[in-house]
Coordinates of C-alpha atoms in Angstrom, one line a residue:
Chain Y
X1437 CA -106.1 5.4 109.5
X1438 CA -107.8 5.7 106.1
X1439 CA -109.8 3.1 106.6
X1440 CA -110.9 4.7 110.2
X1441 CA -111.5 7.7 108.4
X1442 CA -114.0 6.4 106.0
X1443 CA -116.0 4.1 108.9
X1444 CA -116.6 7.2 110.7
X1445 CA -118.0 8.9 107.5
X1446 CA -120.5 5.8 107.0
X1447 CA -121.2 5.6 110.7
X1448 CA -122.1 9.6 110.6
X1449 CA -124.4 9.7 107.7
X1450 CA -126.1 6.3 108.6
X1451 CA -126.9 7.8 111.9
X1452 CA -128.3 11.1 109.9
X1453 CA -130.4 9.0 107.5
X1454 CA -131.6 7.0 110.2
X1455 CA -132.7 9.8 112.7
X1456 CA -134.4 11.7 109.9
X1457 CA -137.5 8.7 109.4
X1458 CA -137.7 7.9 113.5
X1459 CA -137.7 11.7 114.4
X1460 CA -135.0 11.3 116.4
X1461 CA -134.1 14.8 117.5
X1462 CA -130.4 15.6 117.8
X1463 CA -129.8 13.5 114.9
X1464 CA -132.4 15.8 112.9
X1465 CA -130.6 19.1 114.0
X1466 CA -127.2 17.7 113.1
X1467 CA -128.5 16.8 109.6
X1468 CA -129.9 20.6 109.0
X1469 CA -126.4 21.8 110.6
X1470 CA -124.7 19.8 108.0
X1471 CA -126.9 20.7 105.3
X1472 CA -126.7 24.7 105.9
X1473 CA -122.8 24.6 106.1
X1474 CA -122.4 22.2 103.5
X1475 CA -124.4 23.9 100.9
X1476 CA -122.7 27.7 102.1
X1477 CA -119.4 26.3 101.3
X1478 CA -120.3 24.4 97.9
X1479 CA -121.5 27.9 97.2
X1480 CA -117.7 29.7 98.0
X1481 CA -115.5 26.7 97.5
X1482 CA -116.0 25.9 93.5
X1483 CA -115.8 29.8 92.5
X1484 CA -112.3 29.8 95.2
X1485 CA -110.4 26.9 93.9
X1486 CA -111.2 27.8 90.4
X1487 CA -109.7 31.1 91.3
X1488 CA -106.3 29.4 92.9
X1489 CA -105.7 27.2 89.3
X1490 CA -106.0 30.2 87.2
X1491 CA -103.7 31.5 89.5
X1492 CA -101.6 28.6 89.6
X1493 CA -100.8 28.7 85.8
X1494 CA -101.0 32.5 85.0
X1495 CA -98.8 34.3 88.0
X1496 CA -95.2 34.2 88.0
X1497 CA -93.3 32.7 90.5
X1498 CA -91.1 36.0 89.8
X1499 CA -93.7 38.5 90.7
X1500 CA -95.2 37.1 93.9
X1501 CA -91.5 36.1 95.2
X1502 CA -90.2 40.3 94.1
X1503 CA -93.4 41.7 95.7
X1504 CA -94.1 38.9 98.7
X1505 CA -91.0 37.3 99.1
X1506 CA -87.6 37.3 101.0
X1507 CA -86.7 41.1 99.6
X1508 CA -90.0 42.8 99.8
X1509 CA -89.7 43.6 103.7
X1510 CA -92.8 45.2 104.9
X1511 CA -94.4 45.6 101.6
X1512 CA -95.4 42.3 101.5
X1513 CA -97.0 42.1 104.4
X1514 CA -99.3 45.1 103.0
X1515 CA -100.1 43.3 99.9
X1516 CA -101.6 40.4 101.6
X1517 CA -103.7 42.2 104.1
X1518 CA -105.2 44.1 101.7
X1519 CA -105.8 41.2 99.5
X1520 CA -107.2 39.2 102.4
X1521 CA -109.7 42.4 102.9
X1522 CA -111.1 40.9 99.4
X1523 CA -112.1 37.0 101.5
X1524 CA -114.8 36.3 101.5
X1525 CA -116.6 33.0 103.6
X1526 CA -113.7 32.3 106.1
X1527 CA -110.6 31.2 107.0
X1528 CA -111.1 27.5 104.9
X1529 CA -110.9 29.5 101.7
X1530 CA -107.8 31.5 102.8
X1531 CA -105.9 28.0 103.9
X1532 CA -105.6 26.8 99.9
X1533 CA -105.0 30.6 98.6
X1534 CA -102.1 30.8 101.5
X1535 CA -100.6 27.5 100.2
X1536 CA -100.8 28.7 96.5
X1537 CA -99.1 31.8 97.5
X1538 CA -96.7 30.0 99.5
X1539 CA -95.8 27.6 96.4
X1540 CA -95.4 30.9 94.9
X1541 CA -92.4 32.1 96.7
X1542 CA -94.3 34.4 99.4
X1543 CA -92.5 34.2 102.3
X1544 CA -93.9 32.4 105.5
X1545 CA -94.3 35.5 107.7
X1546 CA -96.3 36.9 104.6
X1547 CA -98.4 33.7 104.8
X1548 CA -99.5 34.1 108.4
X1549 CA -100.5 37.8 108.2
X1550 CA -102.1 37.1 105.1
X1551 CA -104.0 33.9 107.4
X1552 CA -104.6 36.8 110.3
X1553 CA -105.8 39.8 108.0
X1554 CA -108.3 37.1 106.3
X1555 CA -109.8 35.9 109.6
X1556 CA -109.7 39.8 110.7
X1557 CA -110.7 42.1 108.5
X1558 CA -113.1 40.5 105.7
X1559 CA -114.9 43.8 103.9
X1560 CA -118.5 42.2 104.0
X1561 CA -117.9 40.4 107.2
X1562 CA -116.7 44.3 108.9
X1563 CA -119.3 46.2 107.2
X1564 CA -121.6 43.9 109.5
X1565 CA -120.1 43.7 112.6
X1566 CA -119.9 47.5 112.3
X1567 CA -123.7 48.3 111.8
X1568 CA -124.0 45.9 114.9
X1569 CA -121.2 46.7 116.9
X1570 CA -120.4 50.8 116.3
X1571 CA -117.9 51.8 113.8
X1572 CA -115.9 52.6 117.3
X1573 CA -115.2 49.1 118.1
X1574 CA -114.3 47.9 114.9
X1575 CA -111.9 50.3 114.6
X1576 CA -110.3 49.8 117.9
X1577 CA -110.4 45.9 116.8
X1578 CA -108.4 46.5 113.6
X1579 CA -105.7 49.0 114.9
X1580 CA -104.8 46.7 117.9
X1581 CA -105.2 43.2 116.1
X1582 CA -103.8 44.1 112.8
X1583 CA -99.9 45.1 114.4
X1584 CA -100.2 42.6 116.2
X1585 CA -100.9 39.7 113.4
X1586 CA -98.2 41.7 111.7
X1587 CA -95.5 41.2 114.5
X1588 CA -96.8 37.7 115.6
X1589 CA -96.3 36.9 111.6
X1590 CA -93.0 37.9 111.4
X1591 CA -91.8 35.9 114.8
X1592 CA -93.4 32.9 114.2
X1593 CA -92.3 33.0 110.3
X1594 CA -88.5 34.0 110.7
X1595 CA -88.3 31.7 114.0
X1596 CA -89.2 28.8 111.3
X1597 CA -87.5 29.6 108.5
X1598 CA -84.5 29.3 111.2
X1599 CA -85.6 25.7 111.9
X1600 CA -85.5 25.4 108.0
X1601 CA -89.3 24.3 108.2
X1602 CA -90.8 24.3 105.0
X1603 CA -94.6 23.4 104.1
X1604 CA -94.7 19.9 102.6
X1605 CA -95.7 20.0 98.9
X1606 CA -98.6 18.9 97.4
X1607 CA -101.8 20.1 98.9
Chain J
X97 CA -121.9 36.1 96.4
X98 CA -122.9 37.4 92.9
X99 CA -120.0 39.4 92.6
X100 CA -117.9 36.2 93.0
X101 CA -119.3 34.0 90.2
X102 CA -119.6 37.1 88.3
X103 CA -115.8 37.2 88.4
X104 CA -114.6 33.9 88.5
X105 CA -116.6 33.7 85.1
X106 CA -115.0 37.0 83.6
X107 CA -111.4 35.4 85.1
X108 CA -112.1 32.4 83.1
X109 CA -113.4 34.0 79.8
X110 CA -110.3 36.0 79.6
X111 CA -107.9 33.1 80.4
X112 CA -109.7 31.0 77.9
X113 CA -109.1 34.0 74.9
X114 CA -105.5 34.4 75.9
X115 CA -104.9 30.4 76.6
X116 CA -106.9 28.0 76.0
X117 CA -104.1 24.9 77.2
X118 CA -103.6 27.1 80.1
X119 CA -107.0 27.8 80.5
X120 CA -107.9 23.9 80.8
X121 CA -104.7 23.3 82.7
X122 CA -105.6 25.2 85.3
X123 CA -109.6 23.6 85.8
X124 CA -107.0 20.3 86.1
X125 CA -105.4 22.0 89.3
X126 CA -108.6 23.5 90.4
X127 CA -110.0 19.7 90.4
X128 CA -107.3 18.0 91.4
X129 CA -107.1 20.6 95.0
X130 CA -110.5 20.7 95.4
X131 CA -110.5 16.4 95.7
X132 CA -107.1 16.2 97.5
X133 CA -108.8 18.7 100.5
X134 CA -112.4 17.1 100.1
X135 CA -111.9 14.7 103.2
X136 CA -110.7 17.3 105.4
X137 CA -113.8 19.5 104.5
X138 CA -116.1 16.6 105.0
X139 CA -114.8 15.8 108.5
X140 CA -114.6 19.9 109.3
X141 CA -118.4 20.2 108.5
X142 CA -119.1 17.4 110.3
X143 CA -117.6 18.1 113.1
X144 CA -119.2 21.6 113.0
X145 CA -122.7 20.1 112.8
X146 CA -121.9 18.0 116.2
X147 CA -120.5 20.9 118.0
X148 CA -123.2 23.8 116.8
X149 CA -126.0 21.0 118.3
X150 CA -123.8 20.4 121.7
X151 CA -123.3 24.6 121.8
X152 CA -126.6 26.3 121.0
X153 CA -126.8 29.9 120.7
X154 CA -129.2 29.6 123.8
X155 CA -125.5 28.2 126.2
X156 CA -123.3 30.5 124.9
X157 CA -125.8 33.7 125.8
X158 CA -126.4 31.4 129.0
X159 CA -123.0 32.1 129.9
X160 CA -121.9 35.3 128.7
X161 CA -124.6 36.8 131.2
X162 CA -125.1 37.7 134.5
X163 CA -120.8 36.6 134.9
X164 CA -118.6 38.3 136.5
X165 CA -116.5 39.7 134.4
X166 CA -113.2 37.3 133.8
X167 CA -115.3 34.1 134.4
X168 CA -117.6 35.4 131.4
X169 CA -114.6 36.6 129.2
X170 CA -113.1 33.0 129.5
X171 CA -116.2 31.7 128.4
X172 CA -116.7 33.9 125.5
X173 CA -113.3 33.2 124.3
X174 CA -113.6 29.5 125.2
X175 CA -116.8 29.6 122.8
X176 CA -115.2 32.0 119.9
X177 CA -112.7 28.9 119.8
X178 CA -114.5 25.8 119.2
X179 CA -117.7 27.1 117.6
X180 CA -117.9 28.3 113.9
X181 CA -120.3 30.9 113.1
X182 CA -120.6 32.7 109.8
X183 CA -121.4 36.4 110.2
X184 CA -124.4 36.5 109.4
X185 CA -125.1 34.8 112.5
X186 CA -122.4 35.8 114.9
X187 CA -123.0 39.8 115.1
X188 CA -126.8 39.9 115.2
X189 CA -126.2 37.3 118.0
X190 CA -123.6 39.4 119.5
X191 CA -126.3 42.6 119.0
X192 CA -128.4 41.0 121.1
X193 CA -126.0 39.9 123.5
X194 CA -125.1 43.8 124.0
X195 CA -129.1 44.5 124.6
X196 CA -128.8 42.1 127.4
X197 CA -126.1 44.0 129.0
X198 CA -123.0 41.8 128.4
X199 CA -120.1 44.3 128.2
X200 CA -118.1 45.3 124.6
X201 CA -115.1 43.6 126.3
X202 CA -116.5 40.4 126.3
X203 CA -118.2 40.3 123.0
X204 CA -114.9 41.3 121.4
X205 CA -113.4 38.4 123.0
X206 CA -116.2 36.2 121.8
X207 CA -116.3 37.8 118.2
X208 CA -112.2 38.0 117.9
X209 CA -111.3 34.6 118.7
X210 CA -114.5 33.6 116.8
X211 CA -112.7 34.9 113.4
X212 CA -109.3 34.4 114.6
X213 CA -109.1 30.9 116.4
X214 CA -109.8 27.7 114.4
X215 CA -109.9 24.5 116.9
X216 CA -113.0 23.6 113.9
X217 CA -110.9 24.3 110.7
X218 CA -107.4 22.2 112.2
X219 CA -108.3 19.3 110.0
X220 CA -108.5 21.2 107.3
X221 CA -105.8 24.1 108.2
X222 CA -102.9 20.7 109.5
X223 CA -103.2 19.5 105.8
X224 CA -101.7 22.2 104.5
X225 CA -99.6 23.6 107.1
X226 CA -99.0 20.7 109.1
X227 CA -100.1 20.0 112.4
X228 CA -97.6 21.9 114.4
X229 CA -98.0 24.9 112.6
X230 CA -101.5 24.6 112.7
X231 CA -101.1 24.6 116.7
X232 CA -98.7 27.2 117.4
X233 CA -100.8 29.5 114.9
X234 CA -104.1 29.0 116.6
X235 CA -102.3 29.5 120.1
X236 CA -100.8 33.0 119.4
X237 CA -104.1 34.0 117.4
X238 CA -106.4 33.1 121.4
X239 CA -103.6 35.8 122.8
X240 CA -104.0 38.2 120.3
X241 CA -107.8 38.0 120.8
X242 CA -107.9 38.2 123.9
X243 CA -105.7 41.6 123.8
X244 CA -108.0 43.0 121.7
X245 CA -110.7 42.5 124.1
X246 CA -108.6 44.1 126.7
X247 CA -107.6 46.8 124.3
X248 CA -111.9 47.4 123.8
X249 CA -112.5 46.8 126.7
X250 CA -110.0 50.0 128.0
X251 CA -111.6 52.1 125.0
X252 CA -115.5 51.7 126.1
X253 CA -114.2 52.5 129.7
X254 CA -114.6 49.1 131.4
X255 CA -112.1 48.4 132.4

């Protein structure tokens, strides 16, 4: 599998380098579309996980499991949408932060609305689509999607914390 | 984007005054994260730069016009799902999209499950949540979407 893995890497960039001398079209407009989202997430990604270690070794397990966890209720779920209001790039930064959190003592169903909120309801990503969209329709968008992450969140997570599932550690 | 260095920097100035053990322990995790996730990034991206040559902005306006109206919604939501467009690319295309006539319902299918539905991010989303999760996620996030598009659609009277 690992070994697969890495082939395909070799075979991908060989192809790139290749197509880039010989003009070779598609193979150009991959390599640009690798390059753009490459560089915008080297941009995001150092500043982000940076963010999770100091997080890691400075909040206590205490205060995210009192204000996130099993006892919080509704609180929680709160908490996390506003801070996924605060995401910015997309949903690949909120993965790690939602498995630091989760290391944390959040509780799962606080995990996946924190997932939802951060694909949802970015500040500089709904500033946007408002000036292009209406204020209108983002609104509408928020107050029907946002209950509904909340109650999907809360299903899916109690429904496997039932089946004991737990996230494997590590990552 | 400025704001972020700006604090990350500030975050680790004033962990480094209060710890500096801690300080350096936590670069350690930062590191050690950031290389455990590396290959699932490197095979997202690439992915992403297949898929964005195979689905040009030119197919997806294509065939979120001149539809009728559930064919199109389908579509948009089909696209939302396996294409990954930062903002800064998705609304101004969904702007002109509206220009051309196609209905709010449909962009808000295309936009939602563009934010919402990650068929792109799984490799990166199953390593940390395993691929199950990842899966059962996704699939309630494509209903919610497309409930919101209903839900605009009813607001902007078109449906």
């Amino acid at each position: 599998m690992k070994h697969a893995k890495i082939l395909f890497f070799a075979a991908y960039f060989i192809f790139i380098a290749v197509s880039l001398p010989l003009s070779f079209n598609p193979g150009r407009e991959i390599g640009v579309n690798f390059y753009v989202f490459s560089s915008e997430m080297l941009k995001l990604l150092p500043c982000a996980f940076i963010l999770i270690g100091l997080f890691e070794v400075w909040v206590k397990k205490e205060s995210v499991e009192k204000h996130m966890g099993r006892d919080a209720g509704l609180k929680g779920h709160l908490w996390v949408i506003l801070l996924a209001s605060t995401t910015v790039g997309g949903l690949y930064v909120a993965f790690p932060v939602a498995r630091s959190l989760y290391g944390k003592g959040a509780r799962l169903e606080v995990i996946f609305t924190y997932l939802g909120a951060a694909a949802v309801c970015r500040i500089p990503m709904t500033i946007f689509e408002a000036s292009f969209m209406g204020i209108g329709f983002t609104l509408v968008r928020f107050s029907v999607s946002l209950p509904l992450i909340v109650a999907s969140s809360v299903l899916l997570g109690r429904y496997l914390e039932k089946r004991n599932y737990s996230l494997r550690a590590g990552a | 984007m400025y704001l972020l260095y700006v604090l990350t920097a500030l975050a680790l100035a004033v962990s480094f005054v209060f710890s500096r053990e801690k300080t350096v322990k936590a670069l350690k995790i930062s590191v050690k994260k950031f290389i455990n996730i590396l290959p699932a990034f490197l095979l997202m991206i690439i992915i992403v730069s297949v898929i964005l040559y195979l689905i040009p902005e030119s197919l997806i306006t294509a065939y979120l016009t001149g539809k009728s109206r559930y064919a199109a919604l389908l579509f948009a939501s089909f696209f939302g799902s396996v294409t990954l467009l930062p903002g800064f690319i998705a609304f101004p295309l969904c702007g002109i999209l509206l220009k051309k006539g196609v209905s709010y319902m449909i962009l808000a299918a295309f936009s939602t499950s563009l934010m919402m539905v990650g068929v792109l991010t799984f490799p990166v989303e199953k390593e940390y949540f395993g691929a199950k999760v990842t899966f059962l996620r996704n699939f309630i996030s494509l209903i919610i979407a497309l409930m919101t598009a209903f839900a605009i659609g009813i607001y902007f009277g078109e449906l």
